[in-house]
XYZ file of C-alpha atoms in Angstrom:
676
model
C 0.000 0.000 0.000
C 2.920 2.339 0.735
C 2.999 5.417 2.922
C -0.429 7.061 3.228
C -2.059 9.881 5.145
C -4.841 9.184 7.707
C -7.586 10.886 5.684
C -6.560 8.993 2.522
C -6.736 5.638 4.327
C -10.119 6.583 5.828
C -11.444 7.397 2.341
C -10.147 4.063 1.003
C -11.824 2.184 3.873
C -15.094 4.100 3.539
C -15.033 5.317 7.156
C -14.745 8.780 8.636
C -11.337 10.208 9.586
C -12.640 10.641 13.142
C -13.433 6.933 13.506
C -10.056 5.928 12.075
C -8.271 8.311 14.462
C -10.161 6.703 17.398
C -8.953 3.235 16.356
C -5.374 4.504 15.954
C -5.508 6.150 19.397
C -6.754 2.868 20.918
C -3.700 1.224 19.389
C -1.529 4.093 20.671
C -0.193 4.791 17.189
C 1.437 8.209 17.341
C -0.522 10.635 15.145
C -1.369 14.311 15.373
C -4.346 14.770 13.055
C -5.938 13.517 9.832
C -2.913 14.820 7.863
C -0.461 12.554 9.713
C 1.398 9.924 7.656
C 1.228 6.212 8.499
C 4.118 3.889 7.693
C 3.643 0.951 5.318
C 3.138 -1.802 7.904
C 0.718 0.147 10.104
C -1.358 1.258 7.108
C -1.610 -2.311 5.769
C -2.477 -3.687 9.214
C -5.255 -1.161 9.791
C -6.579 -1.660 6.250
C -6.797 -5.430 6.705
C -8.453 -5.134 10.121
C -11.085 -2.566 9.196
C -11.797 -4.166 5.814
C -12.577 -7.486 7.559
C -14.159 -6.174 10.756
C -16.011 -2.887 10.268
C -16.961 -2.879 13.959
C -13.427 -2.956 15.297
C -13.316 -0.379 18.065
C -10.392 -1.222 20.319
C -7.439 -3.486 20.865
C -9.520 -6.280 22.461
C -11.584 -6.700 19.273
C -8.411 -6.716 17.212
C -6.822 -9.401 19.400
C -9.756 -11.719 18.571
C -8.870 -11.487 14.856
C -5.878 -13.798 15.234
C -5.399 -14.418 11.521
C -4.438 -10.756 11.094
C -1.918 -10.729 13.921
C 1.404 -9.441 12.537
C 4.663 -8.213 13.941
C 3.405 -4.638 13.577
C 0.283 -5.424 15.627
C 2.408 -7.028 18.326
C 4.613 -3.914 18.350
C 1.580 -1.625 18.573
C 0.082 -3.678 21.406
C 3.354 -3.496 23.320
C 3.250 0.276 23.043
C -0.189 0.554 24.731
C 0.227 2.470 27.943
C -0.062 0.615 31.230
C -2.813 2.937 32.425
C -5.150 1.542 29.713
C -4.730 -2.009 31.008
C -7.801 -2.466 33.209
C -7.035 -4.160 36.468
C -3.274 -4.293 35.764
C -1.469 -2.751 38.747
C 2.059 -3.264 37.404
C 3.937 -0.334 35.869
C 7.304 -0.335 34.166
C 9.609 2.615 34.797
C 13.219 3.438 33.839
C 15.955 4.486 36.300
C 14.598 8.036 36.201
C 11.131 9.253 35.267
C 9.494 12.675 35.057
C 6.598 13.475 37.372
C 4.359 14.019 34.340
C 5.133 10.539 32.921
C 4.677 8.894 36.315
C 1.286 10.593 36.706
C 0.169 9.229 33.331
C 1.256 5.711 34.245
C -0.629 5.613 37.572
C -3.579 7.822 36.475
C -2.817 10.489 39.073
C -2.659 14.252 38.538
C 1.003 15.409 38.545
C 0.062 18.135 41.046
C -0.794 15.438 43.623
C 2.608 13.790 43.123
C 4.328 17.187 43.494
C 2.382 17.711 46.749
C 3.388 14.225 48.021
C 7.054 15.000 47.337
C 6.757 18.458 48.914
C 5.423 16.912 52.133
C 8.493 14.658 52.119
C 10.751 17.713 51.763
C 11.434 17.282 48.030
C 10.681 20.291 45.847
C 10.073 19.258 42.234
C 8.413 20.515 39.043
C 6.162 18.654 36.606
C 8.975 17.950 34.100
C 11.602 17.153 36.725
C 12.894 13.596 36.810
C 12.812 11.635 40.033
C 14.653 8.444 40.969
C 13.106 4.988 40.710
C 13.178 4.839 44.533
C 10.953 7.916 44.904
C 8.745 6.825 41.987
C 8.296 3.346 43.505
C 7.344 4.791 46.888
C 4.642 7.028 45.385
C 3.321 4.301 43.066
C 2.997 1.836 45.985
C 0.854 4.367 47.874
C -1.680 4.097 45.064
C -1.489 0.305 44.902
C 0.863 -0.130 41.954
C 3.720 -2.595 41.681
C 6.841 -1.108 40.072
C 8.977 -3.094 37.640
C 12.289 -1.636 36.493
C 12.487 -1.186 32.729
C 14.771 -3.538 30.852
C 17.227 -1.129 29.264
C 19.049 -3.720 27.178
C 17.480 -2.496 23.944
C 18.390 1.106 24.748
C 21.867 0.319 26.072
C 22.672 -1.719 22.982
C 21.724 1.226 20.793
C 23.554 3.828 22.903
C 26.974 2.439 22.108
C 28.675 3.845 19.042
C 27.666 1.900 15.960
C 30.078 1.551 13.084
C 28.365 1.744 9.702
C 30.385 -1.256 8.561
C 29.250 -3.348 11.546
C 25.556 -3.058 10.650
C 24.821 -6.225 8.718
C 21.859 -6.570 6.425
C 19.989 -9.794 7.027
C 17.890 -9.425 3.862
C 18.462 -11.537 0.784
C 21.087 -10.494 -1.728
C 18.508 -9.704 -4.407
C 17.436 -6.665 -2.327
C 20.822 -5.045 -2.883
C 21.034 -2.461 -5.654
C 23.828 -0.367 -7.131
C 24.187 3.001 -5.432
C 25.851 6.260 -6.573
C 29.466 6.737 -5.443
C 30.172 9.321 -2.714
C 33.203 11.411 -3.660
C 35.385 13.636 -1.487
C 37.452 16.356 -3.147
C 40.758 16.891 -1.313
C 43.937 18.863 -1.827
C 46.023 21.900 -0.887
C 44.736 25.453 -0.403
C 44.276 27.414 -3.673
C 44.765 24.349 -5.863
C 41.217 24.789 -7.204
C 39.038 22.332 -5.255
C 36.073 24.684 -4.958
C 36.533 25.997 -8.506
C 36.482 22.404 -9.764
C 33.249 21.714 -7.868
C 31.851 24.978 -9.256
C 32.594 23.760 -12.758
C 30.952 20.409 -11.982
C 27.775 21.689 -10.376
C 27.721 25.056 -12.218
C 27.354 27.128 -9.058
C 29.672 29.691 -7.513
C 30.508 29.007 -3.877
C 33.912 30.688 -3.652
C 32.575 34.252 -3.801
C 30.599 33.823 -0.573
C 33.454 32.293 1.414
C 35.967 34.258 3.487
C 39.399 34.394 1.898
C 38.282 32.051 -0.889
C 38.465 29.097 1.508
C 35.452 26.816 1.876
C 34.593 26.830 5.580
C 31.564 24.506 5.603
C 30.882 20.978 4.428
C 28.169 20.513 1.813
C 26.957 17.600 -0.283
C 25.922 17.871 -3.922
C 24.525 15.389 -6.438
C 25.332 15.550 -10.164
C 24.235 13.364 -13.094
C 26.371 12.186 -16.027
C 25.408 9.628 -18.677
C 22.235 8.937 -16.689
C 24.211 7.979 -13.581
C 24.531 9.972 -10.363
C 27.611 10.991 -8.374
C 27.532 12.565 -4.893
C 30.246 15.107 -4.037
C 31.282 16.100 -0.521
C 32.556 19.669 -0.532
C 35.199 19.506 2.202
C 37.182 22.555 3.370
C 40.719 23.177 2.235
C 42.616 24.699 5.149
C 44.934 22.416 7.105
C 43.149 23.160 10.392
C 40.134 21.331 8.992
C 42.048 18.050 8.882
C 39.529 16.318 11.124
C 36.620 17.334 8.916
C 38.470 16.171 5.832
C 39.299 12.862 7.494
C 35.636 12.420 8.388
C 34.750 13.059 4.756
C 37.079 10.246 3.714
C 35.335 7.836 6.096
C 31.985 8.386 4.442
C 33.239 8.304 0.895
C 33.900 5.673 -1.705
C 36.285 7.616 -3.964
C 38.696 10.473 -3.198
C 39.503 13.060 -5.872
C 42.891 14.615 -5.117
C 43.223 18.050 -6.726
C 46.814 19.081 -7.479
C 47.713 22.309 -9.294
C 49.836 21.629 -12.382
C 51.864 24.800 -11.758
C 52.396 24.183 -8.012
C 52.796 20.449 -7.484
C 52.459 18.388 -4.310
C 52.203 20.510 -1.128
C 51.960 19.646 2.608
C 48.165 19.472 2.635
C 48.249 17.332 -0.506
C 50.329 14.790 1.456
C 47.842 14.953 4.373
C 44.963 14.293 1.969
C 46.803 11.282 0.476
C 47.378 9.852 3.973
C 43.720 10.291 4.975
C 42.458 8.627 1.815
C 44.905 5.737 2.244
C 43.913 5.323 5.907
C 40.266 5.110 4.842
C 41.280 2.480 2.259
C 39.499 4.195 -0.629
C 40.646 4.579 -4.258
C 42.251 7.898 -5.240
C 41.721 9.711 -8.535
C 44.114 12.605 -9.192
C 42.735 15.702 -10.931
C 45.709 17.693 -12.221
C 44.148 21.164 -12.286
C 45.200 24.479 -13.907
C 46.629 22.829 -17.038
C 45.677 26.020 -18.930
C 48.427 27.990 -17.152
C 51.639 28.688 -19.122
C 53.919 27.206 -16.438
C 51.819 24.046 -15.980
C 53.893 20.856 -15.764
C 51.685 17.731 -15.318
C 54.677 15.360 -15.630
C 56.385 16.983 -12.634
C 53.171 16.469 -10.632
C 53.068 12.785 -11.629
C 56.722 12.411 -10.601
C 55.977 13.911 -7.165
C 52.876 11.735 -6.713
C 54.854 8.592 -7.489
C 57.082 9.392 -4.486
C 54.003 8.894 -2.275
C 52.926 5.618 -3.837
C 50.487 7.058 -6.416
C 51.849 5.696 -9.705
C 49.883 7.055 -12.719
C 48.297 4.568 -15.118
C 50.316 5.809 -18.087
C 53.467 5.085 -16.049
C 52.390 1.487 -15.423
C 50.635 2.138 -12.096
C 46.979 1.956 -11.024
C 46.272 5.616 -10.123
C 43.927 7.395 -12.524
C 45.267 10.892 -13.370
C 43.020 13.292 -15.282
C 44.299 16.696 -16.535
C 41.567 19.298 -16.005
C 41.013 23.047 -16.116
C 38.257 24.273 -13.807
C 38.333 27.737 -15.414
C 38.068 26.554 -19.034
C 35.977 23.481 -18.053
C 38.383 21.109 -19.826
C 38.499 17.450 -18.829
C 35.475 17.701 -16.485
C 33.428 15.035 -18.272
C 36.482 12.755 -18.460
C 36.966 13.129 -14.695
C 33.311 12.252 -14.004
C 33.509 9.227 -16.321
C 36.656 8.037 -14.520
C 34.848 8.370 -11.169
C 31.999 6.198 -12.474
C 34.494 3.659 -13.862
C 36.364 3.384 -10.541
C 33.031 3.149 -8.697
C 31.888 0.288 -10.940
C 35.060 -1.615 -10.108
C 34.302 -1.160 -6.410
C 30.797 -2.690 -6.908
C 29.057 -0.245 -4.585
C 25.773 -1.734 -3.405
C 23.268 -1.088 -0.635
C 19.928 -2.451 0.511
C 17.240 0.263 0.190
C 14.610 -1.901 1.911
C 16.136 -1.874 5.393
C 16.138 0.746 8.160
C 17.986 3.909 7.197
C 21.525 4.498 8.442
C 23.480 7.609 7.507
C 26.148 10.062 8.621
C 25.698 13.705 9.668
C 27.901 15.732 7.323
C 26.975 19.127 8.743
C 24.525 20.504 11.293
C 23.386 24.001 12.201
C 20.677 25.876 14.073
C 18.402 27.770 11.689
C 16.292 30.544 13.227
C 13.217 29.727 11.159
C 13.535 25.946 10.814
C 15.271 24.873 14.033
C 18.038 22.228 14.022
C 18.974 21.324 10.426
C 21.273 18.389 9.670
C 22.842 17.489 6.318
C 22.772 13.687 6.103
C 24.108 11.227 3.569
C 22.061 8.033 3.724
C 24.379 5.044 3.442
C 22.029 2.101 3.926
C 18.265 1.703 3.768
C 15.720 4.407 2.939
C 14.808 7.383 5.101
C 11.128 8.391 4.985
C 9.148 11.391 6.163
C 7.814 10.538 9.638
C 10.611 8.123 10.586
C 11.786 8.249 14.208
C 15.516 9.016 14.199
C 18.460 9.267 16.577
C 21.722 11.130 15.933
C 24.102 11.374 18.882
C 22.193 13.068 21.725
C 19.563 14.442 19.329
C 16.359 12.631 18.475
C 13.121 13.364 16.663
C 10.931 12.544 13.729
C 11.726 13.466 10.129
C 9.464 16.454 9.399
C 10.959 17.375 6.042
C 13.801 16.400 3.725
C 15.327 18.810 1.210
C 17.911 17.885 -1.422
C 20.843 20.019 -2.621
C 18.648 21.715 -5.249
C 16.066 22.839 -2.684
C 13.485 20.201 -3.687
C 11.433 18.527 -0.939
C 11.679 14.732 -0.860
C 9.382 12.104 0.643
C 12.128 9.498 0.825
C 15.912 9.320 0.515
C 17.668 6.117 -0.509
C 21.332 5.087 -0.344
C 23.908 7.767 -1.272
C 21.312 10.543 -1.311
C 22.369 13.755 0.498
C 19.496 15.572 2.214
C 18.864 18.269 4.771
C 16.762 16.746 7.561
C 14.390 18.809 9.717
C 12.760 17.573 12.908
C 15.617 16.861 15.317
C 15.376 18.047 18.930
C 18.878 19.492 18.968
C 21.895 20.182 16.747
C 23.830 16.897 16.417
C 27.593 16.768 15.986
C 29.040 16.490 12.509
C 30.154 12.879 12.065
C 27.399 11.411 14.276
C 25.642 8.341 12.935
C 21.938 8.864 12.187
C 19.675 5.843 12.174
C 15.988 5.039 12.448
C 14.392 3.302 15.420
C 10.945 1.786 15.837
C 9.316 4.842 17.465
C 10.003 8.295 18.834
C 9.701 7.112 22.433
C 12.683 4.781 22.044
C 14.560 7.532 20.191
C 13.999 9.917 23.103
C 15.086 7.314 25.655
C 18.292 6.620 23.722
C 19.065 10.331 23.430
C 18.352 10.947 27.147
C 20.580 8.052 28.160
C 23.366 9.421 25.996
C 22.912 12.897 27.492
C 23.146 11.423 30.998
C 26.396 9.680 30.085
C 27.696 12.871 28.484
C 26.826 14.929 31.589
C 28.535 12.402 33.842
C 31.616 12.575 31.628
C 31.573 16.406 31.606
C 31.079 16.481 35.378
C 34.118 14.268 35.884
C 36.132 16.543 33.619
C 34.794 19.651 35.389
C 35.862 18.244 38.764
C 39.357 17.698 37.383
C 39.515 21.183 35.881
C 41.309 23.911 37.779
C 39.243 26.490 39.630
C 40.399 30.109 39.753
C 42.048 29.505 43.120
C 43.829 26.352 41.956
C 44.840 28.018 38.717
C 46.427 30.884 40.633
C 48.252 28.461 42.944
C 49.624 26.494 39.995
C 50.792 29.658 38.241
C 52.477 30.804 41.463
C 54.265 27.471 41.782
C 55.212 27.631 38.079
C 53.844 24.137 37.458
C 51.700 24.929 34.429
C 49.931 27.756 32.643
C 46.504 26.935 31.260
C 44.700 28.866 28.593
C 40.965 28.091 28.788
C 38.984 28.772 25.625
C 35.272 28.849 24.772
C 34.446 28.487 21.063
C 31.188 29.606 19.441
C 30.721 29.133 15.688
C 28.106 29.345 12.964
C 28.136 25.591 12.231
C 29.143 22.501 14.192
C 31.867 21.478 11.730
C 33.757 24.765 12.194
C 33.552 24.487 15.992
C 34.870 20.927 15.924
C 37.732 21.821 13.583
C 38.759 24.780 15.776
C 38.758 22.584 18.890
C 41.058 20.043 17.208
C 43.368 22.738 15.843
C 43.704 24.707 19.091
C 44.250 21.673 21.312
C 47.273 20.809 19.174
C 48.877 24.151 20.078
C 49.750 23.075 23.652
C 53.374 23.567 24.710
C 55.300 22.393 27.766
C 54.601 25.604 29.667
C 51.149 26.460 28.342
C 48.303 23.990 27.999
C 45.228 24.793 25.889
C 41.851 23.599 27.165
C 38.688 24.102 25.137
C 36.153 24.010 27.948
C 33.093 24.581 25.781
C 32.213 24.594 22.077
C 28.791 25.128 20.533
C 26.806 26.589 17.629
C 25.276 30.076 17.897
C 26.090 33.639 18.897
C 28.005 34.450 22.099
C 25.442 34.568 24.933
C 25.398 35.791 28.550
C 25.870 32.227 29.851
C 29.019 31.874 27.705
C 30.428 35.061 29.252
C 29.611 33.911 32.799
C 31.260 30.548 32.121
C 34.334 32.354 30.769
C 34.411 34.612 33.838
C 34.215 31.655 36.227
C 36.792 29.631 34.305
C 39.164 32.512 33.498
C 38.691 31.779 29.782
C 38.722 33.783 26.574
C 35.894 33.475 24.026
C 36.490 32.834 20.328
C 33.587 33.732 18.024
C 33.964 32.222 14.535
C 31.602 33.870 12.026
C 29.324 34.893 14.925
C 28.950 37.993 17.088
C 28.231 38.500 20.802
C 24.699 39.473 21.819
C 24.403 43.080 23.109
C 23.809 42.025 26.753
C 26.648 39.488 26.554
C 28.986 42.229 25.370
C 28.048 44.504 28.305
C 28.575 41.706 30.854
C 31.927 40.855 29.201
C 33.088 44.449 29.681
C 31.974 44.359 33.317
C 33.574 40.967 34.007
C 36.659 41.842 31.901
C 36.170 38.780 29.665
C 38.089 38.874 26.379
C 35.855 38.128 23.346
C 37.622 37.779 19.990
C 35.807 37.339 16.695
C 37.223 35.898 13.475
C 36.145 34.981 9.959
C 39.175 32.970 8.767
C 40.351 30.034 10.821
C 44.120 30.459 10.470
C 43.845 33.970 11.995
C 42.489 32.315 15.157
C 45.455 29.950 15.334
C 47.998 32.723 14.684
C 46.549 34.950 17.428
C 46.384 32.123 19.975
C 50.018 31.190 19.216
C 51.088 34.805 19.796
C 49.133 34.947 23.054
C 50.651 31.664 24.276
C 54.243 32.661 23.600
C 54.116 35.242 26.372
C 50.439 35.435 27.180
C 50.531 38.959 25.652
C 47.818 40.607 23.614
C 48.553 41.726 20.051
C 49.546 45.371 19.507
C 46.314 46.151 17.644
C 42.767 44.970 18.160
C 39.330 45.654 16.706
C 36.788 47.705 18.666
C 33.067 47.995 17.894
C 32.178 51.703 18.082
C 28.529 51.521 17.043
C 25.561 49.347 16.080
C 22.690 50.226 13.733
C 19.548 48.288 12.808
C 18.262 48.171 9.217
C 14.651 49.390 9.303
C 14.046 49.595 5.522
C 15.864 49.129 2.201
C 15.698 51.306 -0.921
C 16.843 50.600 -4.478
C 18.646 53.642 -5.928
C 19.290 53.572 -9.720
C 22.998 53.545 -10.527
C 23.918 53.049 -6.847
C 22.279 49.808 -5.711
C 20.603 49.036 -2.384
C 20.716 51.661 0.373
C 19.720 50.725 3.920
C 17.606 53.045 6.035
C 19.074 52.522 9.518
C 18.546 53.540 13.130
C 21.696 53.823 15.272
C 21.075 51.704 18.385
C 24.280 52.543 20.238
C 27.587 54.328 19.763
C 28.170 55.952 16.396
C 28.645 54.996 12.753
C 31.612 56.786 11.134
C 32.592 57.073 7.491
C 36.073 55.566 7.998
C 34.891 52.529 9.982
C 34.692 48.945 8.738
C 31.095 47.661 8.555
C 29.947 44.137 9.442
C 26.486 42.925 8.415
C 25.110 40.534 11.040
C 22.063 38.375 10.358
C 20.751 36.054 13.102
C 24.052 36.437 14.979
C 26.157 35.374 11.962
C 28.409 37.688 9.919
C 27.265 37.700 6.286
C 29.454 40.566 5.005
C 32.441 42.633 6.059
C 33.598 45.665 4.094
C 33.776 49.425 3.684
C 31.091 52.096 3.647
C 30.138 53.383 0.219
C 27.917 56.191 1.513
C 26.687 57.615 4.835
C 23.865 60.157 4.693
C 21.527 62.087 6.986
C 18.532 62.933 4.822
C 20.212 64.041 1.535
C 23.487 65.235 3.053
C 26.722 63.265 3.226
C 27.987 63.147 6.825
C 31.155 61.951 8.581
C 29.351 60.286 11.496
C 25.870 59.518 12.873
C 25.341 59.195 16.620
C 23.069 56.993 18.741
C 19.347 57.694 18.435
C 19.500 59.119 14.901
C 18.439 57.687 11.558
C 20.712 57.496 8.517
C 21.158 55.996 5.074
C 24.007 53.518 4.584
C 25.361 52.069 1.349
C 27.987 49.315 1.335
C 30.726 48.639 -1.198
C 29.977 45.665 -3.491
C 27.151 44.365 -1.285
C 23.442 44.713 -2.029
C 21.980 41.768 -0.104
C 20.875 43.905 2.858
C 17.643 42.829 4.542
C 15.347 44.461 7.095
C 16.330 43.440 10.621
C 20.052 43.125 9.813
C 22.451 44.653 12.347
C 25.321 46.783 11.045
C 28.383 47.017 13.298
C 30.945 49.782 12.878
C 34.458 48.547 13.686
C 37.764 50.398 14.001
C 41.285 49.139 14.713
C 42.855 50.620 17.845
C 46.266 50.311 19.431
C 46.479 48.379 22.698
C 48.889 49.458 25.407
C 50.769 46.431 26.718
């Protein structure tokens, strides 16, 4: 029958949506309304039951129809809440349970349980979790016997699952060929992004800081009727961990080497990562259109690292390409397909979906958004999913072209909406039987994570201990809090900075997360004597004021190697650089106007400080920097002015930037000298 909405199934059965919803509620099938989607097995089960027995009203009637008893029905029956079992005084609870959930299980108002606990000297709220000891004591007062939940199913799922360890029990005929997943690797400025631009005919480089790709994306292209998936991994050496993760998910690595530059340090790193992942390498010798291009020298250098070209008697495919002139692109894609065919890439689309989180971010309008590449099975709308400590139900899936999908099979990259939180890049995403189990798995993982963090926090130095250690000369510790625009950037910064530890100075990243710098970040930095690094994000206004009061150092960056350089300078003597940026004013865009021959001009209101003509302007949208550049014009009414103070309106035009939107915040920044 396939996936079907409630109202569609009701129409097919010839019953009202209301009646069908009643039956589904009796079975405790999780639905919201008549627009909810039912999975294949549930839909078929309900169809068979109601087609045979039009008078089916509840689970007891269904249980009499033994010939229709299936695994799905057994699963649904097991999900029926204990409170619906008449005369059954046994309840099953986990190690910890919220007061609300306990009230539902024993049919008691949560307020009564809160009162019971209050009389015993325990102050608790409706969503607060209590121990099994307290829950058992309250349940016994109302005549219930408590049985501890068997957590084997959850515990087995909590442990890290390797994609290669998940075996498909289905028959071999279910396996189908899947598109190859390709990672593009190589040194900075060797043309990785330009090559991907030529392949997918889209310009990414212009929007990236310093021409370096900072985020991971996944793109699908078609050639000769066959599909290839590309992972767009970043090029800077500090993103080694992200690049290595890309190699783990991929089937083929494309190593981009500039014909005029040859093998460089990051090229060697990329070769090592691809070899460690045991995946075939195809070399794209780029920039062959340049006058000083020397492909043979590149081949000679590659052979020193075990990559012997095919025309030299080896097994490494080398394709000369020019991303600018679009030469050799089709040949490269055909070679990728050829290598993929030799690898016999297959997957079973009929099993539960398993995939890897490539990137994850918090979108203001859509909530947590995760880019996932499905590696086994098929992911459907409505599936219950778990990814690290995040769980949820797939609300929507969007492909790389912005098209909404109802299902995603093997090797399909999609943006998934519906998770409870932002998962970590590299987490395994997989489907479970229902959202309840997904939540339990995620909560268990969070508990383990908190316990681990608590142990680490107890071992961390307090301000007093830190001072004592510095006095004794044992060790100097530089505590850092990192906030970034996406999880991948945060993770890469953590890895890069932790490698900067010396004998005398130890770097500790005590916190890393996605989003703008908040008040809680500043308070944590104040308590831990830490500095805050903001990568492509800005501090909130209140956070900035508290930082000034608490004397917390907040530094913001757009290019990752600037972070590393500044931290190295600070560690070599714990001294600040001679110059630093200072925000002198903030203005909010209230309206935008299109001026012929000029472009877009923003009508702004200065919130604080002042906007000056010689200041650098940053455009901040939802806490993330989208542009940084110079002022093109600054006007009060029709007059050009040198500065506009707080409380006044003005017109602002920016150089080479017209994508200004209402609600954007413009920050005026100047560089000032710091007295050491």
